[in-house]
Coordinates of C-alpha atoms and ligand atoms in Angstrom, one line a residue:
M1 CA -19.5 16.9 -15.9
N2 CA -18.0 19.4 -12.7
T3 CA -14.5 19.0 -11.0
L4 CA -13.5 18.9 -7.9
D5 CA -11.5 21.8 -6.4
Y6 CA -10.0 22.2 -3.5
S7 CA -8.2 25.4 -2.7
H8 CA -6.5 24.8 0.4
F9 CA -4.8 22.2 2.6
Y10 CA -5.7 20.2 5.9
I11 CA -3.0 21.9 8.1
G12 CA -3.7 22.0 12.6
G13 CA -7.6 21.3 11.5
D14 CA -8.3 24.0 9.4
W15 CA -8.3 24.7 5.9
I16 CA -5.8 27.3 5.5
A17 CA -4.8 28.5 2.1
P18 CA -0.9 27.4 0.2
A19 CA 2.5 29.4 0.6
G20 CA 2.7 29.4 -3.0
R21 CA 0.5 29.6 -5.3
Q22 CA 1.2 26.5 -7.8
T23 CA -1.9 23.4 -8.4
L24 CA -1.7 19.8 -9.2
D25 CA -4.8 18.3 -11.8
V26 CA -6.0 15.5 -11.4
I27 CA -6.7 13.8 -14.7
N28 CA -9.5 10.3 -15.0
P29 CA -6.6 7.8 -16.7
A30 CA -10.2 5.9 -18.8
T31 CA -11.1 9.4 -20.2
G32 CA -7.9 11.2 -20.5
Q33 CA -10.5 13.8 -18.8
R34 CA -9.6 16.7 -16.3
V35 CA -11.3 15.9 -13.1
G36 CA -10.1 17.9 -10.2
S37 CA -7.7 19.8 -8.4
V38 CA -6.0 20.8 -5.3
P39 CA -3.0 23.2 -4.5
R40 CA 0.5 21.5 -4.9
A41 CA 2.3 22.1 -1.5
G42 CA 5.8 23.8 -1.2
G43 CA 8.1 23.5 1.2
A44 CA 6.7 26.2 3.0
D45 CA 3.3 24.4 3.5
I46 CA 4.8 21.4 5.1
D47 CA 7.1 23.6 7.2
N48 CA 3.0 25.2 7.9
A49 CA 1.9 20.7 8.3
V50 CA 5.0 19.4 10.7
S51 CA 4.8 22.2 12.6
A52 CA 0.8 21.7 13.1
A53 CA 1.3 18.8 13.8
R54 CA 4.4 18.6 16.3
K55 CA 2.6 21.3 18.7
A56 CA -0.3 18.9 18.7
F57 CA 2.2 15.8 19.7
D58 CA 3.9 17.9 21.6
D59 CA 0.8 19.4 23.9
P60 CA 0.6 18.2 27.6
D61 CA -3.5 17.8 27.8
G62 CA -3.5 17.2 23.9
W63 CA -4.1 13.7 21.9
S64 CA -0.2 12.1 22.5
R65 CA -1.5 12.2 26.9
W66 CA -4.8 10.9 26.1
T67 CA -5.4 7.5 27.3
P68 CA -6.0 4.7 24.5
T69 CA -9.5 4.4 26.0
R70 CA -10.3 8.0 25.3
R71 CA -8.3 8.4 21.4
A72 CA -10.7 4.8 20.4
E73 CA -14.3 7.4 21.6
T74 CA -12.5 9.7 18.6
L75 CA -11.3 7.2 16.6
E76 CA -14.7 5.5 16.0
R77 CA -16.0 8.2 14.9
F78 CA -13.5 9.4 12.4
A79 CA -14.6 5.3 11.5
T80 CA -18.2 6.2 11.4
E81 CA -17.7 10.1 9.7
L82 CA -15.5 7.4 6.8
E83 CA -18.6 4.9 6.5
N84 CA -21.0 7.8 5.4
R85 CA -18.2 7.8 2.8
A86 CA -18.0 4.9 2.0
G87 CA -20.0 5.0 -1.7
E88 CA -18.0 8.7 -2.0
M89 CA -15.2 7.0 -1.9
P90 CA -14.5 4.2 -4.3
Q91 CA -16.2 6.8 -6.8
R92 CA -12.6 9.3 -6.1
V93 CA -11.0 6.7 -6.3
S94 CA -11.3 4.7 -9.4
M95 CA -11.9 8.4 -11.6
Q96 CA -8.5 9.3 -10.1
N97 CA -6.6 5.9 -10.6
G98 CA -8.5 3.7 -12.8
M99 CA -9.5 0.9 -10.1
P100 CA -12.4 -1.0 -11.2
I101 CA -15.1 -0.1 -9.0
T102 CA -16.1 -2.9 -7.7
V103 CA -12.8 -4.2 -6.2
A104 CA -12.3 -0.2 -5.0
E105 CA -15.2 -0.4 -2.5
G106 CA -13.6 -2.8 -0.8
F107 CA -10.1 -1.2 -0.9
E108 CA -11.2 2.0 -0.6
G109 CA -14.4 2.2 1.1
S110 CA -15.1 -0.6 3.6
F111 CA -11.4 -1.4 4.2
P112 CA -9.8 1.9 5.9
P113 CA -12.5 2.3 8.7
V114 CA -12.5 -1.3 9.7
M115 CA -8.5 -1.0 10.0
I116 CA -9.6 2.4 11.9
R117 CA -11.4 0.0 14.6
Y118 CA -8.8 -2.8 15.2
Y119 CA -6.3 -0.2 15.7
A120 CA -8.4 1.4 18.0
D121 CA -9.5 -1.1 20.3
L122 CA -5.9 -2.9 19.8
M123 CA -4.1 -0.3 21.5
R124 CA -7.1 0.5 24.2
E125 CA -6.1 -3.9 25.4
L126 CA -2.1 -3.6 24.8
P127 CA -0.8 -3.2 28.7
A128 CA 0.5 0.9 28.9
E129 CA 3.0 0.1 31.2
E130 CA 4.3 -3.2 33.1
R131 CA 6.6 -4.0 36.3
R132 CA 8.8 -5.8 35.0
P133 CA 10.5 -8.3 38.3
G134 CA 14.9 -7.2 37.5
L135 CA 17.5 -10.3 38.0
L136 CA 19.7 -8.2 40.4
G137 CA 17.1 -6.9 42.4
G138 CA 15.5 -4.5 41.2
T139 CA 12.1 -3.5 39.5
T140 CA 12.2 -1.9 35.7
L141 CA 8.4 0.3 35.0
V142 CA 8.7 -0.9 31.1
V143 CA 6.7 2.3 29.6
R144 CA 5.1 2.2 25.7
E145 CA 5.5 5.7 24.2
P146 CA 3.9 6.9 21.0
I147 CA 6.9 7.6 18.5
G148 CA 5.7 11.3 17.8
V149 CA 5.5 12.8 14.9
V150 CA 4.7 10.6 11.5
G151 CA 5.9 11.6 8.5
A152 CA 3.1 9.5 5.9
I153 CA 3.6 9.0 2.3
T154 CA 1.8 6.7 0.2
P155 CA 1.3 5.1 -3.5
W156 CA -1.3 6.2 -6.0
N157 CA -2.6 2.1 -6.5
V158 CA -4.3 1.7 -2.9
P159 CA -4.1 5.1 -1.6
Q160 CA -6.4 4.7 1.1
G161 CA -6.2 1.6 1.6
I162 CA -2.3 1.9 2.2
S163 CA -2.9 5.7 4.1
S164 CA -4.9 3.7 6.8
L165 CA -1.9 1.2 7.3
K166 CA -0.1 3.4 8.7
V167 CA -2.7 7.0 9.5
A168 CA -4.9 4.2 11.9
P169 CA -2.1 2.6 13.9
A170 CA -0.4 5.4 14.2
L171 CA -3.6 7.9 15.6
A172 CA -4.5 4.8 17.8
A173 CA -0.7 4.7 19.6
G174 CA -0.9 8.6 20.0
C175 CA 1.0 10.5 17.7
T176 CA 0.1 13.0 15.1
V177 CA 0.7 12.8 11.3
V178 CA 1.3 14.9 7.9
L179 CA 0.8 12.5 5.6
K180 CA 1.4 12.7 1.8
P181 CA 0.0 11.4 -0.9
A182 CA 1.1 10.7 -3.9
E183 CA 0.2 13.2 -7.1
E184 CA -2.2 11.2 -9.2
T185 CA -4.7 10.2 -6.0
V186 CA -5.6 13.7 -4.2
L187 CA -8.8 13.9 -4.1
D188 CA -9.3 10.9 -1.5
A189 CA -7.1 12.3 0.2
M190 CA -8.9 15.5 0.8
L191 CA -12.0 14.0 1.7
L192 CA -10.1 11.8 4.2
A193 CA -9.3 15.4 5.9
E194 CA -12.7 15.9 5.7
A195 CA -14.0 12.4 7.3
A196 CA -10.8 14.2 10.2
H197 CA -12.6 17.2 10.7
A198 CA -15.6 15.7 11.0
A199 CA -15.5 13.3 13.4
G200 CA -14.0 16.0 15.6
L201 CA -10.4 15.1 15.8
P202 CA -8.0 17.3 17.8
A203 CA -6.1 20.1 15.3
G204 CA -3.2 19.4 14.4
V205 CA -3.6 15.4 15.0
L206 CA -3.5 14.6 10.7
N207 CA -3.0 17.0 8.1
V208 CA -3.3 16.3 4.5
V209 CA -0.8 18.0 2.2
P210 CA -0.5 17.0 -1.4
G211 CA 2.7 17.5 -3.3
G212 CA 5.8 15.6 -5.4
R213 CA 8.4 14.2 -4.7
E214 CA 10.3 16.9 -3.6
V215 CA 7.8 18.0 -0.9
G216 CA 7.9 14.3 0.2
A217 CA 12.2 14.4 0.5
H218 CA 11.6 17.4 2.1
L219 CA 9.5 15.7 5.0
V220 CA 11.5 12.9 5.2
A221 CA 13.9 15.0 6.3
H222 CA 12.2 17.6 8.4
P223 CA 13.6 18.4 12.1
G224 CA 10.4 18.4 12.7
I225 CA 9.8 14.7 12.3
D226 CA 9.9 11.5 14.6
K227 CA 9.9 8.4 12.5
V228 CA 8.4 8.0 8.6
S229 CA 6.6 5.8 7.0
F230 CA 7.0 5.5 3.2
T231 CA 4.8 2.9 0.4
G232 CA 5.9 3.6 -2.7
S233 CA 9.1 1.9 -5.1
T234 CA 12.3 1.0 -4.2
A235 CA 13.4 3.5 -5.9
A236 CA 12.2 6.6 -4.0
G237 CA 12.4 3.5 -0.7
R238 CA 15.9 3.5 -1.0
S239 CA 16.8 7.1 -1.3
I240 CA 14.0 7.9 1.7
A241 CA 16.2 5.1 3.3
E242 CA 19.5 6.7 2.7
T243 CA 17.8 9.9 4.5
C244 CA 16.4 8.0 7.7
G245 CA 20.2 6.4 8.3
R246 CA 21.9 9.9 8.1
L247 CA 19.4 11.7 10.8
L248 CA 19.1 7.8 12.3
R249 CA 15.5 8.0 12.3
P250 CA 12.7 5.2 12.3
V251 CA 11.5 4.6 9.2
T252 CA 8.9 1.8 7.4
L253 CA 9.6 1.0 3.5
E254 CA 6.6 -1.4 2.0
L255 CA 8.6 -1.3 -2.1
G256 CA 8.6 -3.0 -4.6
G257 CA 7.8 -6.8 -5.0
K258 CA 8.1 -8.8 -8.4
S259 CA 6.3 -12.1 -6.9
A260 CA 5.4 -15.7 -7.7
A261 CA 2.8 -18.2 -8.7
I262 CA 4.1 -21.4 -7.7
I263 CA 1.5 -24.0 -9.4
L264 CA 2.9 -27.5 -7.6
D265 CA 1.7 -30.6 -10.5
D266 CA -2.0 -31.3 -8.1
A267 CA -3.4 -27.8 -8.0
D268 CA -6.5 -27.6 -9.6
L269 CA -6.8 -24.4 -11.2
T270 CA -9.8 -23.9 -12.9
S271 CA -12.3 -24.1 -10.1
R272 CA -9.9 -21.0 -8.5
L273 CA -9.4 -18.3 -11.3
D274 CA -11.4 -16.0 -9.5
S275 CA -8.7 -16.7 -6.8
L276 CA -6.4 -16.5 -9.8
Y277 CA -7.7 -13.5 -11.4
G278 CA -7.0 -11.6 -7.5
V279 CA -3.3 -12.5 -7.3
T280 CA -2.1 -11.8 -11.2
L281 CA -4.7 -8.4 -12.6
L282 CA -6.6 -7.3 -9.7
N283 CA -6.1 -3.2 -9.6
N284 CA -4.8 -2.7 -13.5
G285 CA -2.0 -5.2 -12.5
Q286 CA -1.2 -2.9 -10.5
V287 CA -0.6 -3.8 -6.5
C288 CA 3.2 -4.6 -5.1
W289 CA 2.3 -7.9 -3.8
L290 CA 0.0 -9.1 -7.5
N291 CA 2.0 -12.5 -8.9
S292 CA 3.5 -11.2 -12.0
R293 CA 5.1 -14.7 -12.7
I294 CA 3.6 -18.3 -12.5
L295 CA 6.2 -20.7 -12.1
A296 CA 3.8 -24.2 -13.9
P297 CA 5.5 -27.4 -14.1
R298 CA 6.8 -29.4 -17.0
S299 CA 4.1 -31.8 -17.3
R300 CA 1.2 -29.2 -17.2
Y301 CA 3.1 -26.2 -19.3
D302 CA 1.1 -26.0 -22.6
E303 CA -2.6 -26.4 -20.5
I304 CA -1.4 -23.6 -17.1
V305 CA 0.3 -21.2 -20.9
D306 CA -3.6 -21.7 -22.1
V307 CA -4.9 -21.6 -18.9
V308 CA -3.8 -18.1 -17.8
S309 CA -4.3 -16.7 -21.3
D310 CA -8.0 -17.3 -21.7
L311 CA -8.0 -15.9 -18.0
A312 CA -6.1 -12.6 -19.6
R313 CA -9.0 -12.8 -22.2
S314 CA -11.5 -13.0 -20.9
Q315 CA -11.7 -10.0 -18.8
V316 CA -13.8 -6.9 -19.3
V317 CA -11.7 -3.8 -20.2
G318 CA -12.9 -0.4 -19.4
D319 CA -14.6 2.4 -17.6
P320 CA -13.7 1.5 -14.2
L321 CA -16.7 2.8 -13.0
D322 CA -18.3 0.3 -14.7
R323 CA -19.4 -2.2 -12.2
N324 CA -18.4 -5.4 -15.1
T325 CA -15.4 -3.9 -15.9
T326 CA -12.8 -5.9 -14.7
V327 CA -9.0 -4.1 -15.8
G328 CA -9.7 -0.3 -16.0
P329 CA -7.0 1.4 -17.1
L330 CA -3.5 2.3 -16.4
V331 CA -3.2 5.5 -13.8
S332 CA -1.6 7.7 -16.2
E333 CA 0.1 7.6 -19.9
R334 CA 3.8 7.6 -18.4
Q335 CA 2.8 4.9 -16.6
R336 CA 1.1 3.4 -20.1
A337 CA 4.4 4.0 -22.0
R338 CA 6.6 2.3 -19.3
V339 CA 4.2 -1.0 -19.6
E340 CA 4.5 -0.8 -23.2
D341 CA 8.1 -0.8 -23.5
Y342 CA 8.2 -3.5 -20.9
I343 CA 5.9 -5.6 -23.4
A344 CA 8.3 -4.4 -26.2
K345 CA 10.9 -5.9 -24.3
G346 CA 9.3 -9.4 -23.5
K347 CA 8.9 -9.2 -27.2
S348 CA 12.0 -8.3 -28.2
A349 CA 13.8 -10.9 -25.7
G350 CA 12.0 -13.8 -28.0
A351 CA 9.2 -14.6 -25.0
R352 CA 5.7 -15.6 -26.9
L353 CA 3.4 -13.6 -26.8
T354 CA 0.1 -16.0 -25.9
A355 CA -2.6 -13.3 -24.8
G356 CA -2.9 -9.6 -25.1
G357 CA 0.4 -7.6 -26.3
G358 CA -1.4 -4.6 -27.9
R359 CA -4.8 -1.3 -27.1
P360 CA -7.8 -2.1 -26.7
N361 CA -10.3 -1.0 -28.9
L362 CA -11.2 2.2 -26.9
D363 CA -11.8 5.9 -27.1
A364 CA -10.0 7.0 -24.8
G365 CA -7.4 6.5 -21.5
W366 CA -4.5 4.9 -20.9
F367 CA -5.3 1.1 -21.4
V368 CA -3.7 -1.9 -22.1
E369 CA -4.9 -5.3 -23.0
P370 CA -4.2 -7.9 -20.8
T371 CA -0.9 -9.6 -21.6
V372 CA 0.8 -13.1 -21.3
F373 CA 4.3 -14.8 -22.3
A374 CA 5.0 -18.0 -21.9
D375 CA 8.2 -19.6 -22.5
V376 CA 9.8 -16.6 -20.8
D377 CA 13.4 -16.7 -19.7
S378 CA 13.5 -16.6 -15.6
T379 CA 16.2 -13.8 -15.5
S380 CA 15.0 -11.9 -18.2
V381 CA 13.8 -8.3 -18.0
I382 CA 10.1 -9.0 -17.9
A383 CA 10.9 -11.8 -15.6
Q384 CA 13.0 -9.8 -12.9
E385 CA 11.5 -6.2 -13.4
E386 CA 8.4 -4.6 -11.5
I387 CA 6.0 -4.2 -15.0
F388 CA 3.1 -2.4 -12.7
G389 CA 0.4 -3.5 -15.3
P390 CA -1.4 -6.4 -16.2
V391 CA 1.5 -8.3 -17.7
L392 CA 2.1 -11.8 -16.8
T393 CA 4.6 -14.3 -17.7
V394 CA 4.9 -17.8 -17.6
I395 CA 7.2 -19.8 -16.5
P396 CA 8.1 -23.3 -16.8
Y397 CA 9.9 -25.4 -14.0
T398 CA 10.5 -29.0 -13.6
D399 CA 10.7 -29.7 -10.4
E400 CA 9.7 -28.9 -6.4
A401 CA 13.6 -27.3 -5.7
D402 CA 13.7 -26.1 -9.5
A403 CA 10.3 -24.3 -8.7
V404 CA 11.8 -22.3 -5.0
A405 CA 15.3 -21.5 -6.4
I406 CA 13.3 -19.1 -9.6
A407 CA 10.9 -18.0 -7.1
N408 CA 13.7 -16.4 -4.7
N409 CA 15.6 -15.7 -7.7
T410 CA 14.5 -11.7 -7.6
E411 CA 16.1 -9.1 -6.0
Y412 CA 12.8 -9.0 -3.9
G413 CA 10.5 -10.7 -1.7
L414 CA 7.3 -8.9 -1.3
G415 CA 4.2 -11.7 -1.9
G416 CA 3.9 -14.5 -3.3
T417 CA 1.3 -17.7 -3.7
V418 CA 1.4 -21.6 -3.8
W419 CA -1.9 -23.5 -5.8
T420 CA -1.9 -27.2 -4.5
E421 CA -4.8 -30.0 -3.0
D422 CA -2.9 -30.8 -0.7
A423 CA -2.1 -28.5 2.3
K424 CA 1.3 -30.3 4.2
R425 CA 2.9 -29.6 1.0
G426 CA 1.4 -26.1 0.2
E427 CA 2.9 -25.0 3.3
R428 CA 5.8 -26.8 2.6
I429 CA 6.7 -24.0 -0.2
A430 CA 5.2 -21.5 1.6
R431 CA 8.5 -22.1 3.8
Q432 CA 11.1 -22.5 1.3
V433 CA 10.2 -18.8 -0.5
R434 CA 12.0 -15.9 1.0
S435 CA 9.2 -12.9 1.1
G436 CA 7.3 -11.2 3.7
T437 CA 4.1 -13.0 3.1
I438 CA 2.9 -15.7 0.7
G439 CA -1.0 -17.3 0.3
I440 CA -1.7 -21.1 -1.2
N441 CA -4.8 -20.6 -3.5
A442 CA -5.3 -17.7 -2.3
Y443 CA -4.0 -14.5 -1.1
A444 CA -4.9 -11.8 1.1
N445 CA -4.1 -9.5 4.1
D446 CA -5.9 -9.7 6.9
P447 CA -5.5 -7.3 9.7
T448 CA -4.0 -9.0 12.2
A449 CA -1.1 -10.3 10.8
P450 CA 1.9 -8.6 9.3
F451 CA 2.9 -7.5 5.8
G452 CA 5.9 -6.5 4.8
G453 CA 8.8 -7.7 2.6
V454 CA 12.2 -8.8 2.9
K455 CA 15.3 -7.9 0.3
S456 CA 14.9 -4.8 -1.7
S457 CA 10.8 -5.2 -1.1
G458 CA 11.3 -3.2 2.1
L459 CA 11.7 -2.7 6.4
G460 CA 9.7 -3.0 8.6
R461 CA 5.8 -4.4 8.5
E462 CA 2.6 -2.7 9.2
L463 CA -1.3 -4.2 9.6
G464 CA -1.0 -6.5 13.1
P465 CA 0.1 -6.1 16.9
E466 CA 4.2 -5.5 14.7
G467 CA 2.2 -2.3 12.8
L468 CA 1.6 -0.3 15.4
A469 CA 4.4 -1.5 17.2
A470 CA 6.1 0.5 15.2
F471 CA 4.6 3.7 15.6
L472 CA 5.0 2.8 19.5
E473 CA 8.3 3.3 21.6
L474 CA 9.8 1.8 24.7
K475 CA 11.3 3.5 27.3
S476 CA 12.7 2.1 30.7
V477 CA 12.7 3.1 34.3
Y478 CA 14.1 1.7 36.5
L479 CA 12.6 1.9 40.2
D480 CA 14.3 3.3 43.6
P481 CA 13.9 -0.4 46.3
T482 CA 14.3 2.1 48.8
L483 CA 11.1 4.1 48.0
S484 CA 8.0 2.6 49.0
Ligands
LIG501 P1 6.8 6.6 -6.5 O1 7.5 6.2 -5.7 O2 7.0 6.7 -7.0 O3 6.0 7.4 -5.3 C1 5.0 7.0 -4.1 C2 5.1 8.0 -3.0 O4 6.6 8.8 -2.4 C3 4.5 9.1 -4.4 O5 3.7 10.0 -2.6 C4 5.4 10.9 -4.5 O6 5.7 11.2 -4.8 C5 6.2 10.1 -2.8 N1 8.0 9.8 -3.6 C6 8.9 9.7 -4.5 N2 9.9 10.2 -4.6 C7 10.4 10.5 -3.1 C8 11.8 10.3 -2.8 N3 12.6 10.8 -3.0 N4 11.5 11.2 -1.4 C9 10.6 11.3 -0.1 N5 9.1 11.2 -1.6 C10 9.6 10.3 -2.9 O7 5.6 5.2 -6.3 P2 4.7 5.4 -7.1 O8 5.4 5.0 -8.5 O9 3.3 6.3 -6.9 O10 3.7 3.9 -7.0 C11 4.3 2.0 -7.3 C12 5.2 1.6 -7.0 O11 4.7 1.6 -5.3 C13 5.5 0.3 -7.1 O12 7.0 0.4 -7.0 C14 5.0 -0.7 -6.3 O13 5.3 -2.2 -5.9 C15 4.9 0.7 -4.5 N6 4.2 -0.2 -3.5 C16 4.5 -0.8 -2.6 C17 3.6 -1.5 -2.1 C18 4.0 -2.1 -0.6 O14 2.6 -2.2 0.7 N7 5.1 -3.2 -0.5 C19 1.5 -1.1 -1.8 C20 1.4 -0.1 -2.9 C21 2.9 0.4 -3.5

């Protein structure tokens, strides 16, 4: 099989040789085979990328000074170039992180150009400035300006979908970006750079430098960076927040989760199994907002345990590039070991295993069976910590107040769902759950609505106009009323 091997970074609108000699090998988690490589950035490469982004941002005739309409024309071309690669992009992602190809076609293929077009249009429509009559007689000119050079750091689980939540609004706002993708998913980031280059993005507006967490930390603390946008684990987010706190550097953090699906006693789950899969086992259980805790009323507990266990057992586990596959491998051997450790903890804590728990009968790859635990104590490790794999817990509750209390008894607050046939009841419960987002009978991040977490799930919001505001700074110019 041909491998995809890159020898250069995308910096300053050109393919630039790395300062060092280290490389990052990309392994297909379904086979354990090497599928490609990229150079591994060191501090000097990050410095080059930040300089290029800084130069592009500070250019008095450059990207940050263009009108939103002029930027939108270039961004439209960028979206088209991504659409031209909407077949290859999902393939690259699936063979790096194990995302089922039918899922990748949406998240990684069609979603990013939608985001670019959405933000290009939103910025075009947003009044760039307003003259605000004051209370004290004068007038203030309130101007929206791009915040500056953005350091964007992304995880491996939904690499292009998540990059687009940062790159699209940042570029539309007039910022320039240094993107550091996760080590596991770098070949898709190189394809993104190729699309940007083909679209004629001006030099330095988008720079792509794959590397590990040390260069991520270097990027966060770099004096040339004005804003950090991070998606990843809560542990890394805390460390980044500490640095940004010390530097008083604006930061958006999208972190981990342990969301709950609250099944109400009137819910019709059997007609909604696709939605239930979508909020529990999507992307092999590796999505931050998934509902890994299923809260079931005691009156229907056994029946709901059966429905969830049957759902887990009915999944087609295998090659993510096969269109029939619904659950692929975990991203790495290390991640599988972590998930298996949690399964062992669930067993030893006395939870009842009702589906899965082992490895499927496949020759290679980092697979685990979709796994369900019943009779789970809501304070136990498997009900409290983010497992990031296809492992679900079904927890009984006595009444609505108990369900809400269990849902809220977590350090996280990112997603969640309420399952009911009564719209008003669903909304009432949804309002009581402490999380940044929640769905009723399904869950989908709409580009127009803010997405983000409370508590240990993060700071700030992406998507919607709020996601654009994160890349804009406001300046008030107090006008002299004596001048005409
Ligand atoms: P991770 O935190 O290990 O790595 C994410 C990225 O941050 C990588 O690019 C990594 O190199 C970099 N990084 C790690 N430590 C860093 C540091 N100290 N300074 C700077 N950069 C650093 O996370 P992961 O294992 O790649 O991703 C899984 C995690 O991401 C899960 O916890 C998941 O919930 C979370 N996630 C959150 C969202 C969200 O929107 N809230 C979305 C997807 C994933």
